[in-house]
mmCIF file of C-alpha atoms and ligand atoms in Angstrom:
data_model
loop_
_atom_site.group_PDB
_atom_site.id
_atom_site.type_symbol
_atom_site.label_atom_id
_atom_site.label_comp_id
_atom_site.label_asym_id
_atom_site.label_seq_id
_atom_site.Cartn_x
_atom_site.Cartn_y
_atom_site.Cartn_z
ATOM 1 C CA MET A 1 0.011 0.145 0.030
ATOM 2 C CA VAL A 2 1.473 3.557 -0.878
ATOM 3 C CA TYR A 3 -0.076 6.171 1.460
ATOM 4 C CA THR A 4 -0.780 9.821 -0.058
ATOM 5 C CA ASN A 5 0.569 12.825 1.837
ATOM 6 C CA LYS A 6 -3.026 13.370 3.228
ATOM 7 C CA GLU A 7 -3.198 9.802 4.093
ATOM 8 C CA TRP A 8 -0.120 10.038 6.189
ATOM 9 C CA THR A 9 -1.314 13.057 8.012
ATOM 10 C CA THR A 10 -4.730 11.348 8.755
ATOM 11 C CA ILE A 11 -2.679 8.239 10.359
ATOM 12 C CA HIS A 12 -0.528 11.018 12.567
ATOM 13 C CA GLN A 13 -3.908 12.653 13.783
ATOM 14 C CA LYS A 14 -5.386 9.265 14.692
ATOM 15 C CA ILE A 15 -2.105 8.430 16.773
ATOM 16 C CA ILE A 16 -2.527 11.980 18.511
ATOM 17 C CA ASN A 17 -6.479 11.324 18.994
ATOM 18 C CA LYS A 18 -5.925 8.030 20.580
ATOM 19 C CA VAL A 19 -3.168 9.276 22.789
ATOM 20 C CA GLU A 20 -5.058 12.371 23.923
ATOM 21 C CA SER A 21 -8.549 10.384 24.360
ATOM 22 C CA GLN A 22 -6.701 8.414 27.006
ATOM 23 C CA LEU A 23 -5.025 11.143 28.730
ATOM 24 C CA THR A 24 -6.198 10.331 32.106
ATOM 25 C CA LEU A 25 -6.328 6.511 31.979
ATOM 26 C CA TYR A 26 -3.136 5.745 33.368
ATOM 27 C CA LYS A 27 -3.073 6.731 37.048
ATOM 28 C CA ASP A 28 -1.062 4.289 39.075
ATOM 29 C CA GLY A 29 1.867 3.831 37.178
ATOM 30 C CA PHE A 30 3.542 4.254 33.653
ATOM 31 C CA PRO A 31 2.030 1.815 30.693
ATOM 32 C CA ASP A 32 4.638 -0.800 29.850
ATOM 33 C CA GLY A 33 3.198 -3.324 27.516
ATOM 34 C CA VAL A 34 -0.035 -4.740 26.763
ATOM 35 C CA TYR A 35 0.860 -8.524 27.401
ATOM 36 C CA ASP A 36 -1.839 -11.094 28.559
ATOM 37 C CA ASN A 37 -4.836 -9.208 28.328
ATOM 38 C CA SER A 38 -6.118 -6.008 26.643
ATOM 39 C CA THR A 39 -4.721 -3.497 29.387
ATOM 40 C CA TYR A 40 -1.204 -2.153 29.625
ATOM 41 C CA LYS A 41 0.407 -3.609 32.194
ATOM 42 C CA LEU A 42 2.116 -0.573 34.360
ATOM 43 C CA CYS A 43 5.748 -0.199 35.633
ATOM 44 C CA ASP A 44 7.425 2.190 38.142
ATOM 45 C CA CYS A 45 9.778 4.881 37.958
ATOM 46 C CA PHE A 46 12.693 2.835 37.656
ATOM 47 C CA SER A 47 11.904 0.743 34.662
ATOM 48 C CA TRP A 48 13.813 1.847 31.646
ATOM 49 C CA THR A 49 10.064 1.893 29.818
ATOM 50 C CA CYS A 50 8.602 4.374 32.138
ATOM 51 C CA GLY A 51 9.358 7.684 29.899
ATOM 52 C CA PHE A 52 7.798 6.482 26.512
ATOM 53 C CA TRP A 53 3.915 7.140 27.676
ATOM 54 C CA PRO A 54 5.022 10.729 28.904
ATOM 55 C CA ALA A 55 6.823 11.069 25.656
ATOM 56 C CA MET A 56 3.798 10.034 23.622
ATOM 57 C CA LEU A 57 1.922 12.939 25.495
ATOM 58 C CA PHE A 58 4.863 15.129 24.873
ATOM 59 C CA LEU A 59 4.409 14.553 20.808
ATOM 60 C CA ALA A 60 0.607 15.130 21.193
ATOM 61 C CA TYR A 61 1.099 18.318 23.000
ATOM 62 C CA LYS A 62 3.633 19.660 20.583
ATOM 63 C CA ASN A 63 0.826 19.118 17.597
ATOM 64 C CA THR A 64 -2.020 20.345 19.591
ATOM 65 C CA LYS A 65 -0.775 22.642 22.192
ATOM 66 C CA LYS A 66 -3.765 21.622 24.532
ATOM 67 C CA PRO A 67 -3.159 22.740 27.831
ATOM 68 C CA GLU A 68 -4.322 19.753 29.517
ATOM 69 C CA THR A 69 -2.033 17.336 27.582
ATOM 70 C CA LEU A 70 0.962 19.497 29.005
ATOM 71 C CA SER A 71 -0.575 19.269 32.320
ATOM 72 C CA VAL A 72 -0.906 15.276 32.467
ATOM 73 C CA LEU A 73 2.735 15.232 30.932
ATOM 74 C CA ARG A 74 4.208 17.156 33.957
ATOM 75 C CA GLN A 75 2.370 14.954 36.437
ATOM 76 C CA PHE A 76 3.933 12.093 34.789
ATOM 77 C CA GLU A 77 7.499 13.834 34.803
ATOM 78 C CA LYS A 78 6.959 14.565 38.505
ATOM 79 C CA LYS A 79 6.352 11.083 39.219
ATOM 80 C CA GLN A 80 9.273 10.204 37.040
ATOM 81 C CA ASN A 81 11.513 12.558 38.971
ATOM 82 C CA GLU A 82 10.750 10.349 42.194
ATOM 83 C CA GLY A 83 13.390 8.034 41.056
ATOM 84 C CA PHE A 84 15.968 10.401 42.039
ATOM 85 C CA ASN A 85 15.079 9.838 45.852
ATOM 86 C CA THR A 86 16.671 6.360 44.987
ATOM 87 C CA PRO A 87 19.669 6.783 42.567
ATOM 88 C CA GLU A 88 20.923 3.305 42.980
ATOM 89 C CA LYS A 89 18.066 1.869 41.194
ATOM 90 C CA LEU A 90 18.806 4.041 38.216
ATOM 91 C CA HIS A 91 20.637 2.787 35.267
ATOM 92 C CA HIS A 92 22.127 3.951 31.754
ATOM 93 C CA ASP A 93 18.604 4.159 30.434
ATOM 94 C CA VAL A 94 18.350 7.412 32.206
ATOM 95 C CA GLY A 95 18.878 8.554 28.730
ATOM 96 C CA PHE A 96 15.750 7.011 27.158
ATOM 97 C CA MET A 97 13.987 7.966 30.459
ATOM 98 C CA TRP A 98 14.584 11.752 30.922
ATOM 99 C CA TYR A 99 15.636 12.887 27.215
ATOM 100 C CA LEU A 100 12.075 12.072 25.671
ATOM 101 C CA THR A 101 10.333 13.887 28.595
ATOM 102 C CA SER A 102 12.052 16.511 30.482
ATOM 103 C CA ALA A 103 14.772 17.369 28.157
ATOM 104 C CA GLN A 104 12.217 17.506 25.318
ATOM 105 C CA ASP A 105 10.084 19.414 27.381
ATOM 106 C CA TYR A 106 12.615 22.108 28.080
ATOM 107 C CA ASN A 107 13.439 22.302 24.561
ATOM 108 C CA LEU A 108 9.550 23.206 23.653
ATOM 109 C CA THR A 109 8.562 25.096 26.380
ATOM 110 C CA GLY A 110 11.710 26.379 28.261
ATOM 111 C CA PHE A 111 10.259 24.909 31.400
ATOM 112 C CA LYS A 112 13.275 25.338 33.822
ATOM 113 C CA GLU A 113 12.493 22.659 36.266
ATOM 114 C CA ALA A 114 12.626 20.090 33.575
ATOM 115 C CA LYS A 115 16.196 20.986 32.551
ATOM 116 C CA VAL A 116 17.357 20.598 35.810
ATOM 117 C CA ASN A 117 15.739 17.060 36.122
ATOM 118 C CA ALA A 118 17.006 16.320 32.806
ATOM 119 C CA MET A 119 20.560 17.536 33.800
ATOM 120 C CA ASN A 120 20.432 15.524 36.866
ATOM 121 C CA ALA A 121 19.823 12.325 34.601
ATOM 122 C CA ALA A 122 22.771 13.368 32.578
ATOM 123 C CA ALA A 123 25.115 13.676 35.452
ATOM 124 C CA ILE A 124 23.801 10.046 36.422
ATOM 125 C CA LEU A 125 24.491 8.817 33.192
ATOM 126 C CA ALA A 126 27.963 10.428 32.912
ATOM 127 C CA SER A 127 28.854 8.758 36.322
ATOM 128 C CA ARG A 128 28.419 5.320 34.643
ATOM 129 C CA PHE A 129 31.609 6.064 32.535
ATOM 130 C CA ASN A 130 34.411 3.583 32.748
ATOM 131 C CA PRO A 131 37.488 5.609 31.077
ATOM 132 C CA ILE A 132 39.661 2.334 30.825
ATOM 133 C CA GLY A 133 37.390 0.630 28.853
ATOM 134 C CA GLY A 134 35.764 3.947 27.317
ATOM 135 C CA TYR A 135 32.342 2.414 27.933
ATOM 136 C CA LEU A 136 28.990 3.463 29.872
ATOM 137 C CA ARG A 137 27.733 0.853 32.187
ATOM 138 C CA ALA A 138 24.561 -0.632 31.470
ATOM 139 C CA TRP A 139 22.973 -2.263 34.434
ATOM 140 C CA ASN A 140 23.520 -2.556 38.284
ATOM 141 C CA ASP A 141 24.083 -5.821 40.147
ATOM 142 C CA ASP A 142 21.517 -7.651 41.674
ATOM 143 C CA SER A 143 22.363 -7.533 45.116
ATOM 144 C CA ASP A 144 24.775 -5.960 47.303
ATOM 145 C CA ASP A 145 27.548 -9.068 47.113
ATOM 146 C CA ASP A 146 26.983 -9.226 43.438
ATOM 147 C CA HIS A 147 29.678 -7.685 41.036
ATOM 148 C CA HIS A 148 29.360 -9.230 37.828
ATOM 149 C CA MET A 149 27.501 -6.492 35.796
ATOM 150 C CA ALA A 150 30.104 -3.660 36.388
ATOM 151 C CA GLY A 151 31.851 -4.639 32.909
ATOM 152 C CA TRP A 152 28.768 -4.951 30.821
ATOM 153 C CA ALA A 153 27.500 -2.286 28.013
ATOM 154 C CA ILE A 154 24.923 -2.807 25.623
ATOM 155 C CA ILE A 155 23.894 -1.848 22.090
ATOM 156 C CA ASP A 156 20.707 -0.046 23.536
ATOM 157 C CA CYS A 157 22.697 2.492 25.060
ATOM 158 C CA MET A 158 23.579 4.097 21.591
ATOM 159 C CA ILE A 159 20.245 5.844 22.208
ATOM 160 C CA ASN A 160 20.818 6.954 25.596
ATOM 161 C CA LEU A 161 23.922 9.085 24.169
ATOM 162 C CA GLU A 162 21.690 11.808 23.078
ATOM 163 C CA LEU A 163 21.011 12.768 26.794
ATOM 164 C CA LEU A 164 24.940 13.781 26.938
ATOM 165 C CA TYR A 165 25.014 15.218 23.767
ATOM 166 C CA TRP A 166 22.064 17.510 24.918
ATOM 167 C CA ALA A 167 23.577 18.275 28.320
ATOM 168 C CA SER A 168 26.891 19.467 26.720
ATOM 169 C CA GLU A 169 24.896 21.847 24.320
ATOM 170 C CA ILE A 170 22.988 23.227 27.099
ATOM 171 C CA SER A 171 25.727 23.159 29.776
ATOM 172 C CA LYS A 172 28.321 24.730 27.268
ATOM 173 C CA ASP A 173 30.573 21.923 28.953
ATOM 174 C CA ALA A 174 32.099 19.214 26.396
ATOM 175 C CA ARG A 175 32.630 16.612 29.179
ATOM 176 C CA PHE A 176 29.364 15.133 28.445
ATOM 177 C CA ALA A 177 29.751 14.667 24.868
ATOM 178 C CA ASN A 178 33.280 13.503 25.335
ATOM 179 C CA ILE A 179 31.530 10.416 27.196
ATOM 180 C CA ALA A 180 29.133 9.877 24.523
ATOM 181 C CA ASN A 181 31.938 9.917 21.689
ATOM 182 C CA ALA A 182 34.158 7.581 23.740
ATOM 183 C CA HIS A 183 31.213 5.139 24.070
ATOM 184 C CA ALA A 184 30.103 5.315 20.656
ATOM 185 C CA ASP A 185 33.948 4.878 19.615
ATOM 186 C CA SER A 186 33.886 1.523 21.499
ATOM 187 C CA THR A 187 30.489 0.443 20.427
ATOM 188 C CA ILE A 188 31.795 0.575 16.636
ATOM 189 C CA LYS A 189 35.042 -1.423 17.811
ATOM 190 C CA ASN A 190 33.174 -3.954 19.748
ATOM 191 C CA PHE A 191 29.748 -4.324 18.788
ATOM 192 C CA VAL A 192 29.119 -3.606 15.272
ATOM 193 C CA ARG A 193 30.339 -6.532 12.690
ATOM 194 C CA PRO A 194 31.691 -5.851 9.311
ATOM 195 C CA ASP A 195 28.584 -6.978 7.743
ATOM 196 C CA GLY A 196 26.222 -4.242 9.691
ATOM 197 C CA THR A 197 24.886 -6.677 12.188
ATOM 198 C CA THR A 198 25.349 -5.976 15.688
ATOM 199 C CA CYS A 199 25.705 -7.989 18.819
ATOM 200 C CA HIS A 200 23.842 -6.859 22.111
ATOM 201 C CA ILE A 201 26.074 -7.227 25.384
ATOM 202 C CA VAL A 202 29.700 -6.913 25.582
ATOM 203 C CA ALA A 203 31.387 -7.632 28.917
ATOM 204 C CA TYR A 204 34.638 -5.701 29.574
ATOM 205 C CA ASN A 205 36.839 -6.280 32.101
ATOM 206 C CA PRO A 206 36.131 -3.313 34.542
ATOM 207 C CA SER A 207 39.694 -2.939 35.669
ATOM 208 C CA THR A 208 41.502 -3.391 32.536
ATOM 209 C CA GLY A 209 38.823 -2.352 29.771
ATOM 210 C CA ALA A 210 39.669 -5.674 27.969
ATOM 211 C CA VAL A 211 36.759 -7.038 26.156
ATOM 212 C CA GLU A 212 35.955 -10.423 28.046
ATOM 213 C CA GLY A 213 33.339 -11.930 25.824
ATOM 214 C CA VAL A 214 30.013 -11.377 24.082
ATOM 215 C CA LEU A 215 26.737 -12.462 25.361
ATOM 216 C CA LYS A 216 23.399 -13.362 24.018
ATOM 217 C CA GLY A 217 21.090 -10.667 25.788
ATOM 218 C CA GLN A 218 17.704 -10.457 24.262
ATOM 219 C CA GLY A 219 18.339 -11.889 20.764
ATOM 220 C CA TYR A 220 18.503 -15.583 19.623
ATOM 221 C CA SER A 221 22.152 -16.088 20.534
ATOM 222 C CA ALA A 222 25.517 -14.285 20.929
ATOM 223 C CA ASP A 223 26.293 -14.375 17.299
ATOM 224 C CA SER A 224 22.906 -13.688 15.898
ATOM 225 C CA ALA A 225 21.378 -10.387 14.676
ATOM 226 C CA TRP A 226 18.671 -9.027 17.247
ATOM 227 C CA SER A 227 16.627 -6.812 15.014
ATOM 228 C CA ARG A 228 15.847 -4.278 17.620
ATOM 229 C CA GLY A 229 19.535 -4.260 18.934
ATOM 230 C CA MET A 230 20.453 -3.302 15.227
ATOM 231 C CA SER A 231 17.508 -0.629 15.302
ATOM 232 C CA TRP A 232 19.339 1.009 18.470
ATOM 233 C CA ALA A 233 22.539 0.972 16.534
ATOM 234 C CA ALA A 234 20.807 2.618 13.400
ATOM 235 C CA TYR A 235 19.232 5.473 15.212
ATOM 236 C CA GLY A 236 21.810 5.995 17.984
ATOM 237 C CA PHE A 237 24.606 6.530 15.448
ATOM 238 C CA ILE A 238 22.735 8.899 13.177
ATOM 239 C CA LYS A 239 21.645 10.936 16.469
ATOM 240 C CA ALA A 240 25.338 10.949 17.279
ATOM 241 C CA TYR A 241 26.238 12.098 14.067
ATOM 242 C CA GLY A 242 23.539 14.813 14.385
ATOM 243 C CA TYR A 243 25.238 16.403 17.437
ATOM 244 C CA THR A 244 28.855 15.837 16.307
ATOM 245 C CA GLY A 245 29.063 15.588 12.452
ATOM 246 C CA ASN A 246 31.303 12.739 12.762
ATOM 247 C CA GLU A 247 31.319 11.162 9.486
ATOM 248 C CA LYS A 248 31.912 7.946 10.855
ATOM 249 C CA TYR A 249 28.956 7.825 12.778
ATOM 250 C CA LYS A 250 26.559 8.204 9.824
ATOM 251 C CA GLU A 251 28.465 5.448 8.034
ATOM 252 C CA ILE A 252 27.753 3.028 10.547
ATOM 253 C CA SER A 253 24.126 4.104 10.942
ATOM 254 C CA GLN A 254 23.765 3.434 7.295
ATOM 255 C CA LEU A 255 25.713 0.278 7.353
ATOM 256 C CA VAL A 256 23.335 -1.355 9.807
ATOM 257 C CA ILE A 257 20.154 0.158 8.101
ATOM 258 C CA LYS A 258 21.452 -1.385 4.606
ATOM 259 C CA ARG A 259 22.003 -4.906 6.506
ATOM 260 C CA PHE A 260 18.746 -4.610 8.160
ATOM 261 C CA LEU A 261 16.796 -3.757 5.204
ATOM 262 C CA GLU A 262 18.653 -6.525 3.148
ATOM 263 C CA LEU A 263 17.707 -9.114 5.856
ATOM 264 C CA LEU A 264 14.022 -7.762 6.276
ATOM 265 C CA GLY A 265 12.983 -7.788 2.675
ATOM 266 C CA ASP A 266 10.153 -5.906 1.310
ATOM 267 C CA GLY A 267 6.874 -6.076 2.712
ATOM 268 C CA ASN A 268 7.715 -7.576 5.958
ATOM 269 C CA VAL A 269 7.216 -6.788 9.684
ATOM 270 C CA PRO A 270 11.050 -7.362 11.281
ATOM 271 C CA PRO A 271 11.608 -10.663 12.988
ATOM 272 C CA CYS A 272 12.753 -10.666 16.462
ATOM 273 C CA ASP A 273 15.931 -11.672 15.552
ATOM 274 C CA PHE A 274 17.035 -12.057 11.950
ATOM 275 C CA PHE A 275 18.994 -15.398 12.266
ATOM 276 C CA GLN A 276 16.131 -16.994 14.519
ATOM 277 C CA PRO A 277 15.085 -20.344 13.344
ATOM 278 C CA ASP A 278 12.015 -20.535 10.966
ATOM 279 C CA GLU A 279 9.719 -21.841 13.458
ATOM 280 C CA PRO A 280 8.629 -19.952 15.979
ATOM 281 C CA HIS A 281 8.552 -16.896 13.858
ATOM 282 C CA TYR A 282 8.586 -14.213 16.528
ATOM 283 C CA LEU A 283 7.946 -10.964 15.080
ATOM 284 C CA ASP A 284 9.237 -7.316 16.475
ATOM 285 C CA SER A 285 7.503 -4.406 15.205
ATOM 286 C CA SER A 286 9.185 -2.207 17.413
ATOM 287 C CA ALA A 287 12.381 -2.689 15.639
ATOM 288 C CA GLY A 288 11.020 -1.437 12.367
ATOM 289 C CA ALA A 289 9.542 1.438 14.092
ATOM 290 C CA VAL A 290 13.186 2.489 15.365
ATOM 291 C CA VAL A 291 14.792 2.005 11.843
ATOM 292 C CA ALA A 292 11.896 4.072 10.244
ATOM 293 C CA CYS A 293 12.969 6.858 12.692
ATOM 294 C CA ALA A 294 16.661 6.071 11.778
ATOM 295 C CA LEU A 295 16.056 6.509 7.943
ATOM 296 C CA LEU A 296 13.937 9.822 8.624
ATOM 297 C CA ASP A 297 16.978 11.265 10.345
ATOM 298 C CA ASN A 298 19.322 10.094 7.515
ATOM 299 C CA ALA A 299 16.886 11.786 4.944
ATOM 300 C CA LYS A 300 17.646 14.940 7.147
ATOM 301 C CA HIS A 301 21.305 14.670 7.179
ATOM 302 C CA CYS A 302 21.992 13.446 3.641
ATOM 303 C CA PRO A 303 20.025 15.765 1.107
ATOM 304 C CA GLU A 304 21.536 13.940 -1.845
ATOM 305 C CA GLN A 305 19.886 10.630 -0.653
ATOM 306 C CA LYS A 306 16.815 12.287 0.841
ATOM 307 C CA ASP A 307 14.215 10.688 -1.518
ATOM 308 C CA TYR A 308 15.798 7.092 -0.858
ATOM 309 C CA PHE A 309 15.645 7.505 2.846
ATOM 310 C CA ILE A 310 12.203 8.586 3.047
ATOM 311 C CA ASN A 311 10.908 6.199 0.657
ATOM 312 C CA GLU A 312 12.374 3.498 2.567
ATOM 313 C CA ALA A 313 10.979 4.864 5.678
ATOM 314 C CA LYS A 314 7.691 5.271 4.164
ATOM 315 C CA LYS A 315 7.532 1.727 2.955
ATOM 316 C CA LEU A 316 8.392 0.093 6.586
ATOM 317 C CA LEU A 317 5.879 2.525 8.115
ATOM 318 C CA ALA A 318 3.310 1.331 5.526
ATOM 319 C CA VAL A 319 3.868 -2.364 6.382
ATOM 320 C CA LEU A 320 3.624 -1.547 10.369
ATOM 321 C CA THR A 321 0.475 0.657 9.549
ATOM 322 C CA GLU A 322 -1.075 -2.060 7.592
ATOM 323 C CA LYS A 323 -0.296 -5.204 9.771
ATOM 324 C CA CYS A 324 0.179 -3.718 13.142
ATOM 325 C CA ALA A 325 -1.526 -0.446 14.028
ATOM 326 C CA ASP A 326 -4.644 -0.097 16.067
ATOM 327 C CA PHE A 327 -6.031 3.214 15.961
ATOM 328 C CA ASP A 328 -9.228 2.184 17.871
ATOM 329 C CA VAL A 329 -9.708 4.834 20.942
ATOM 330 C CA ASP A 330 -11.146 1.986 22.879
ATOM 331 C CA THR A 331 -8.265 -0.367 23.078
ATOM 332 C CA GLN A 332 -4.992 0.098 24.726
ATOM 333 C CA GLY A 333 -1.830 0.348 22.753
ATOM 334 C CA ILE A 334 -1.054 1.003 19.313
ATOM 335 C CA LEU A 335 1.815 -1.076 17.617
ATOM 336 C CA ARG A 336 0.976 -4.916 17.910
ATOM 337 C CA HIS A 337 3.122 -7.784 17.137
ATOM 338 C CA SER A 338 6.272 -6.807 19.101
ATOM 339 C CA THR A 339 8.704 -8.908 21.014
ATOM 340 C CA ARG A 340 10.508 -8.076 24.202
ATOM 341 C CA LEU A 341 12.866 -10.900 23.717
ATOM 342 C CA TYR A 342 13.635 -14.012 22.225
ATOM 343 C CA HIS A 343 14.038 -16.219 25.093
ATOM 344 C CA GLY A 344 11.534 -15.096 27.694
ATOM 345 C CA ASP A 345 8.023 -13.749 28.120
ATOM 346 C CA GLY A 346 6.600 -10.819 26.028
ATOM 347 C CA LYS A 347 5.952 -12.560 22.609
ATOM 348 C CA ASP A 348 3.449 -11.182 19.992
ATOM 349 C CA CYS A 349 2.590 -8.098 22.316
ATOM 350 C CA THR A 350 2.541 -4.360 22.413
ATOM 351 C CA LEU A 351 5.202 -2.696 23.849
ATOM 352 C CA ILE A 352 5.010 0.925 24.821
ATOM 353 C CA TYR A 353 8.327 1.670 23.132
ATOM 354 C CA GLY A 354 6.876 0.242 19.761
ATOM 355 C CA ASP A 355 3.995 2.581 20.265
ATOM 356 C CA TYR A 356 6.316 5.675 21.116
ATOM 357 C CA TYR A 357 8.720 5.048 18.211
ATOM 358 C CA TYR A 358 5.868 4.349 15.709
ATOM 359 C CA MET A 359 4.433 7.804 16.891
ATOM 360 C CA GLU A 360 7.879 9.359 16.620
ATOM 361 C CA ALA A 361 8.466 8.152 12.964
ATOM 362 C CA ILE A 362 4.914 9.313 11.853
ATOM 363 C CA ASP A 363 5.544 12.684 13.422
ATOM 364 C CA LYS A 364 8.872 12.812 11.751
ATOM 365 C CA LEU A 365 7.413 11.835 8.385
ATOM 366 C CA VAL A 366 4.540 14.250 8.462
ATOM 367 C CA GLU A 367 6.989 17.194 9.383
ATOM 368 C CA MET A 368 9.070 16.364 6.377
ATOM 369 C CA LEU A 369 6.383 15.971 3.832
HETATM 370 N N1 LIG B 1 16.401 -1.549 25.892
HETATM 371 C C1 LIG B 1 15.671 -2.969 26.203
HETATM 372 C C2 LIG B 1 15.177 -3.370 24.878
HETATM 373 O O1 LIG B 1 15.439 -2.907 23.975
HETATM 374 O O2 LIG B 1 14.335 -4.423 24.997
#
């Protein structure tokens, strides 16, 4: 299906309508995913996914300027900031969590409190940098006597770097960006394979910085190609290019996108892992939504290939719209057929980050039409 500009605008409006019609539905936590029944499971302010629903409110507000949408967004920001009272429970995903909410709120409205909170989150993220390995530590250990994750970094962190680049621009202090650049450079070296696929987890020795191993994470195996991991790389590197102008970052984004699209083929919803067995065939629409965002940012940064990138983004978004999107205001969640991880719970479900990046991609596309 090829949509006209008017149809893309209608799809955009349907998403915004659905979000704004559910403005006050989620009160006791942050929407995380629609798993076993038809309602969103809610998460707390420490979950890496807690920023996505408020981020959808932000995108809606950016378009409609309805004061009630801003007011609910601010209530969610306040709830999210409760996480600062227990900082030991926060992790590298403060980048996703505070960039898409408070930093974006400040960028659009100039709300000072939002700037302070996003800067706090950036300082927490910067404190996770291990200079000897040149990486940001991903997760925390499970208990006080557990020290096995100090050396773990993950491909997803490429998106978290945006908060650091933003913090450098806001504070006029290059330290945040220097950390982001060091992490991006180590990711090129240790996560991105020459064929454009990526691994999920690299275990560094936290004392020497040496790479000790590559771990499976959320894909099928340590040497497979987890589609959402590739999408984080595709989008994270083009964002890093946007802040730094470093051509290498753009090249890596395009290398990963090229491989992603080759493996995907035309007309398909991405599988959870490109190297998973034929059966069972787990889909991950969320990976497609993130890659659509990456394609559109590449269009912005490559005037000579603008039409190509926009066209690929439209093709991918058309598939997601036809096969996965649910605009019914009486149901919860928007983008069906996502998978949280290959080995574990959360298959063929609706994930809040699938919803968010689908909305972000359509929002970006409509701005470019
Ligand atoms: N950042 C975790 C995920 O992509 O599922």
